[in-house]
Structure formats: C-alpha cells, structure tokens
Amino acid sequence: MRAALQGGARPVPSATPDSRVQNLAPLVVGGGLGALTAASIFAGGGSTDQSLHWIGGLALLLALGCVAASFAGYLSVPRPSHLATASLVIMSALVLWTGASISWSLAPDRSWVFFNRGLVYVSFAVLGVFAGTIVSRRYAAGGLAL
C-alpha cells in the first residue's frame, strides 16, 4: 500500500480495446465468412437440410460474435443504407412470424425447419452487412474469384 502511495503503482489501463485485437478481428471475420461461403457452396447439399444445422449454426455464431465485437469496440459498427436496414427488418420480422407460427401450424415440424432456415438467412445477411464494412470490394471480388 505504501509503495502505491509513493508512486510505485502502475497506471490503470484504459478501457479502449487493444490495437492488436482490433487489427485481428476483421481478419477473423473475413476468414470465417470466406470459410462459411465455401462450405455453403461445396458442402451445402442444395435444398436439403443435411448441412443446414452445422453451417447455419456456425453462421449464427459468427454473426452474434460480430455484433458482440462491434458492441465491445473491436469491430466498426456498420452503417447500412435505409434500404438495407429495411430489408433486414422485414426479413427478421418474417423469421419471427415463422417462429411464432409453430404454435398453430398443422405441421409444426416443417414450420420449425423453415424457421431454422430463415434464421440462417438472417445470419448470412448480418454477416454480409459486416463484411461490407470490413472487407474492401477488391478483396471480396478476389476471394470470390478464387
């Protein structure tokens, strides 16, 4: 205690995120989105539900991670256009309606499948909004061309 009072104490670190983590976060998101895109194309299974759970689960986790990282200050907060915001809101409302319809559906198992599919679509849309702020168009085009 005495050493702290005499000036031997270390300064309290600031609440700003570490710059190394801020530089690494876009690479992780871009790499994760690239891997998810490749998995969707090459192991997606078309219109079947075989790979929906693992690809969709990873997409949902990455989207939630992006939102959490933007709240923590590690990623920049995306500023989508009004049209993109309206599209996300309408898509999310449709998915919520699909989830609510499970309770009165004649085939609740099929409603549950379509709710899961819609949740994956919303997750990929959120990831697309984050990718638009993280990855430049040139790198995105190069990655898609590769």
Tab-separated table of C-alpha atoms in Angstrom:
chain	number	residue	atom	x	y	z
A	1	MET	CA	0.000	0.000	0.000
A	2	ARG	CA	2.796	2.356	0.894
A	3	ALA	CA	4.543	1.696	-2.439
A	4	ALA	CA	1.352	2.531	-4.258
A	5	LEU	CA	1.058	5.819	-2.433
A	6	GLN	CA	4.670	6.724	-3.143
A	7	GLY	CA	4.237	6.450	-6.892
A	8	GLY	CA	5.211	2.804	-7.414
A	9	ALA	CA	1.759	1.842	-8.651
A	10	ARG	CA	1.134	1.117	-12.289
A	11	PRO	CA	-1.344	3.263	-14.159
A	12	VAL	CA	-4.793	1.798	-14.634
A	13	PRO	CA	-5.168	0.554	-18.218
A	14	SER	CA	-7.638	2.431	-20.333
A	15	ALA	CA	-10.921	0.869	-21.405
A	16	THR	CA	-10.082	1.058	-25.117
A	17	PRO	CA	-9.608	-2.241	-26.916
A	18	ASP	CA	-6.132	-3.446	-27.728
A	19	SER	CA	-4.974	-2.409	-31.198
A	20	ARG	CA	-3.724	-5.922	-31.980
A	21	VAL	CA	-7.191	-7.327	-31.377
A	22	GLN	CA	-8.728	-4.548	-33.461
A	23	ASN	CA	-6.423	-5.464	-36.348
A	24	LEU	CA	-7.058	-9.189	-35.955
A	25	ALA	CA	-10.862	-9.041	-35.677
A	26	PRO	CA	-11.539	-8.136	-39.345
A	27	LEU	CA	-9.228	-10.943	-40.465
A	28	VAL	CA	-11.078	-13.458	-38.313
A	29	VAL	CA	-14.466	-12.275	-39.553
A	30	GLY	CA	-13.341	-12.207	-43.190
A	31	GLY	CA	-11.754	-15.646	-42.944
A	32	GLY	CA	-14.777	-17.072	-41.163
A	33	LEU	CA	-17.127	-15.618	-43.732
A	34	GLY	CA	-14.970	-16.980	-46.550
A	35	ALA	CA	-14.935	-20.432	-44.961
A	36	LEU	CA	-18.708	-20.345	-44.462
A	37	THR	CA	-19.236	-19.278	-48.057
A	38	ALA	CA	-17.021	-22.107	-49.318
A	39	ALA	CA	-18.789	-24.606	-47.054
A	40	SER	CA	-22.177	-23.392	-48.297
A	41	ILE	CA	-21.144	-23.756	-51.922
A	42	PHE	CA	-19.252	-27.045	-51.772
A	43	ALA	CA	-20.903	-28.851	-48.841
A	44	GLY	CA	-24.281	-27.148	-48.710
A	45	GLY	CA	-26.316	-30.042	-50.020
A	46	GLY	CA	-28.554	-27.895	-52.224
A	47	SER	CA	-32.122	-27.635	-50.995
A	48	THR	CA	-31.773	-30.470	-48.465
A	49	ASP	CA	-31.489	-29.855	-44.750
A	50	GLN	CA	-28.453	-32.088	-44.234
A	51	SER	CA	-25.874	-29.372	-43.634
A	52	LEU	CA	-28.231	-26.625	-42.508
A	53	HIS	CA	-27.505	-27.229	-38.841
A	54	TRP	CA	-23.742	-27.072	-38.842
A	55	ILE	CA	-23.301	-24.366	-41.498
A	56	GLY	CA	-26.221	-22.373	-40.107
A	57	GLY	CA	-25.027	-22.790	-36.534
A	58	LEU	CA	-21.581	-21.524	-37.449
A	59	ALA	CA	-23.099	-18.605	-39.380
A	60	LEU	CA	-25.281	-17.713	-36.395
A	61	LEU	CA	-22.313	-17.881	-34.016
A	62	LEU	CA	-20.174	-15.731	-36.293
A	63	ALA	CA	-22.983	-13.176	-36.723
A	64	LEU	CA	-23.533	-12.983	-32.963
A	65	GLY	CA	-19.767	-12.701	-32.494
A	66	CYS	CA	-19.650	-9.793	-34.951
A	67	VAL	CA	-22.448	-7.995	-33.130
A	68	ALA	CA	-20.742	-8.571	-29.760
A	69	ALA	CA	-17.369	-7.442	-31.133
A	70	SER	CA	-18.900	-4.268	-32.523
A	71	PHE	CA	-20.507	-3.506	-29.158
A	72	ALA	CA	-17.144	-4.120	-27.459
A	73	GLY	CA	-15.379	-1.808	-29.899
A	74	TYR	CA	-13.266	-4.401	-31.700
A	75	LEU	CA	-15.166	-4.022	-34.978
A	76	SER	CA	-16.570	-0.900	-36.522
A	77	VAL	CA	-20.328	-0.604	-36.304
A	78	PRO	CA	-21.812	-0.983	-39.785
A	79	ARG	CA	-23.904	1.850	-41.142
A	80	PRO	CA	-26.153	0.204	-43.734
A	81	SER	CA	-28.334	2.228	-46.047
A	82	HIS	CA	-32.023	2.733	-45.350
A	83	LEU	CA	-32.894	0.109	-47.932
A	84	ALA	CA	-30.550	-2.448	-46.356
A	85	THR	CA	-31.917	-1.691	-42.899
A	86	ALA	CA	-35.494	-2.074	-44.141
A	87	SER	CA	-34.581	-5.377	-45.789
A	88	LEU	CA	-33.030	-6.718	-42.579
A	89	VAL	CA	-36.015	-5.613	-40.503
A	90	ILE	CA	-38.540	-7.154	-42.894
A	91	MET	CA	-36.533	-10.373	-43.155
A	92	SER	CA	-36.228	-10.605	-39.361
A	93	ALA	CA	-39.953	-9.954	-38.921
A	94	LEU	CA	-40.741	-12.748	-41.373
A	95	VAL	CA	-38.474	-15.143	-39.471
A	96	LEU	CA	-40.089	-14.169	-36.162
A	97	TRP	CA	-43.535	-14.719	-37.696
A	98	THR	CA	-42.431	-18.132	-38.947
A	99	GLY	CA	-41.222	-18.996	-35.456
A	100	ALA	CA	-44.485	-17.854	-33.908
A	101	SER	CA	-46.491	-19.882	-36.415
A	102	ILE	CA	-45.074	-23.102	-34.970
A	103	SER	CA	-47.684	-22.923	-32.202
A	104	TRP	CA	-50.710	-23.055	-34.560
A	105	SER	CA	-49.221	-24.878	-37.522
A	106	LEU	CA	-50.704	-28.127	-38.847
A	107	ALA	CA	-47.167	-29.352	-39.500
A	108	PRO	CA	-45.063	-27.777	-36.725
A	109	ASP	CA	-42.004	-29.811	-37.688
A	110	ARG	CA	-41.957	-28.191	-41.147
A	111	SER	CA	-42.531	-24.745	-39.623
A	112	TRP	CA	-39.578	-25.379	-37.322
A	113	VAL	CA	-37.387	-26.296	-40.316
A	114	PHE	CA	-38.375	-23.120	-42.152
A	115	PHE	CA	-37.752	-21.061	-39.002
A	116	ASN	CA	-34.242	-22.532	-38.787
A	117	ARG	CA	-33.641	-21.849	-42.473
A	118	GLY	CA	-34.838	-18.248	-42.098
A	119	LEU	CA	-32.597	-17.751	-39.080
A	120	VAL	CA	-29.630	-18.885	-41.166
A	121	TYR	CA	-30.613	-16.469	-43.947
A	122	VAL	CA	-30.782	-13.580	-41.469
A	123	SER	CA	-27.404	-14.605	-40.044
A	124	PHE	CA	-25.817	-14.535	-43.500
A	125	ALA	CA	-27.450	-11.158	-44.207
A	126	VAL	CA	-25.988	-9.719	-40.982
A	127	LEU	CA	-22.614	-11.171	-41.912
A	128	GLY	CA	-22.932	-9.537	-45.315
A	129	VAL	CA	-23.533	-6.160	-43.693
A	130	PHE	CA	-20.458	-6.622	-41.514
A	131	ALA	CA	-18.425	-7.845	-44.484
A	132	GLY	CA	-19.348	-4.670	-46.341
A	133	THR	CA	-17.685	-2.602	-43.634
A	134	ILE	CA	-14.684	-4.872	-43.069
A	135	VAL	CA	-13.584	-6.177	-46.456
A	136	SER	CA	-12.902	-3.913	-49.420
A	137	ARG	CA	-14.649	-4.661	-52.681
A	138	ARG	CA	-11.371	-5.598	-54.315
A	139	TYR	CA	-10.562	-8.266	-51.718
A	140	ALA	CA	-14.117	-9.569	-51.736
A	141	ALA	CA	-14.056	-9.912	-55.532
A	142	GLY	CA	-10.659	-11.621	-55.368
A	143	GLY	CA	-11.895	-14.055	-52.734
A	144	LEU	CA	-14.985	-14.904	-54.741
A	145	ALA	CA	-12.902	-15.311	-57.889
A	146	LEU	CA	-10.552	-17.641	-56.061
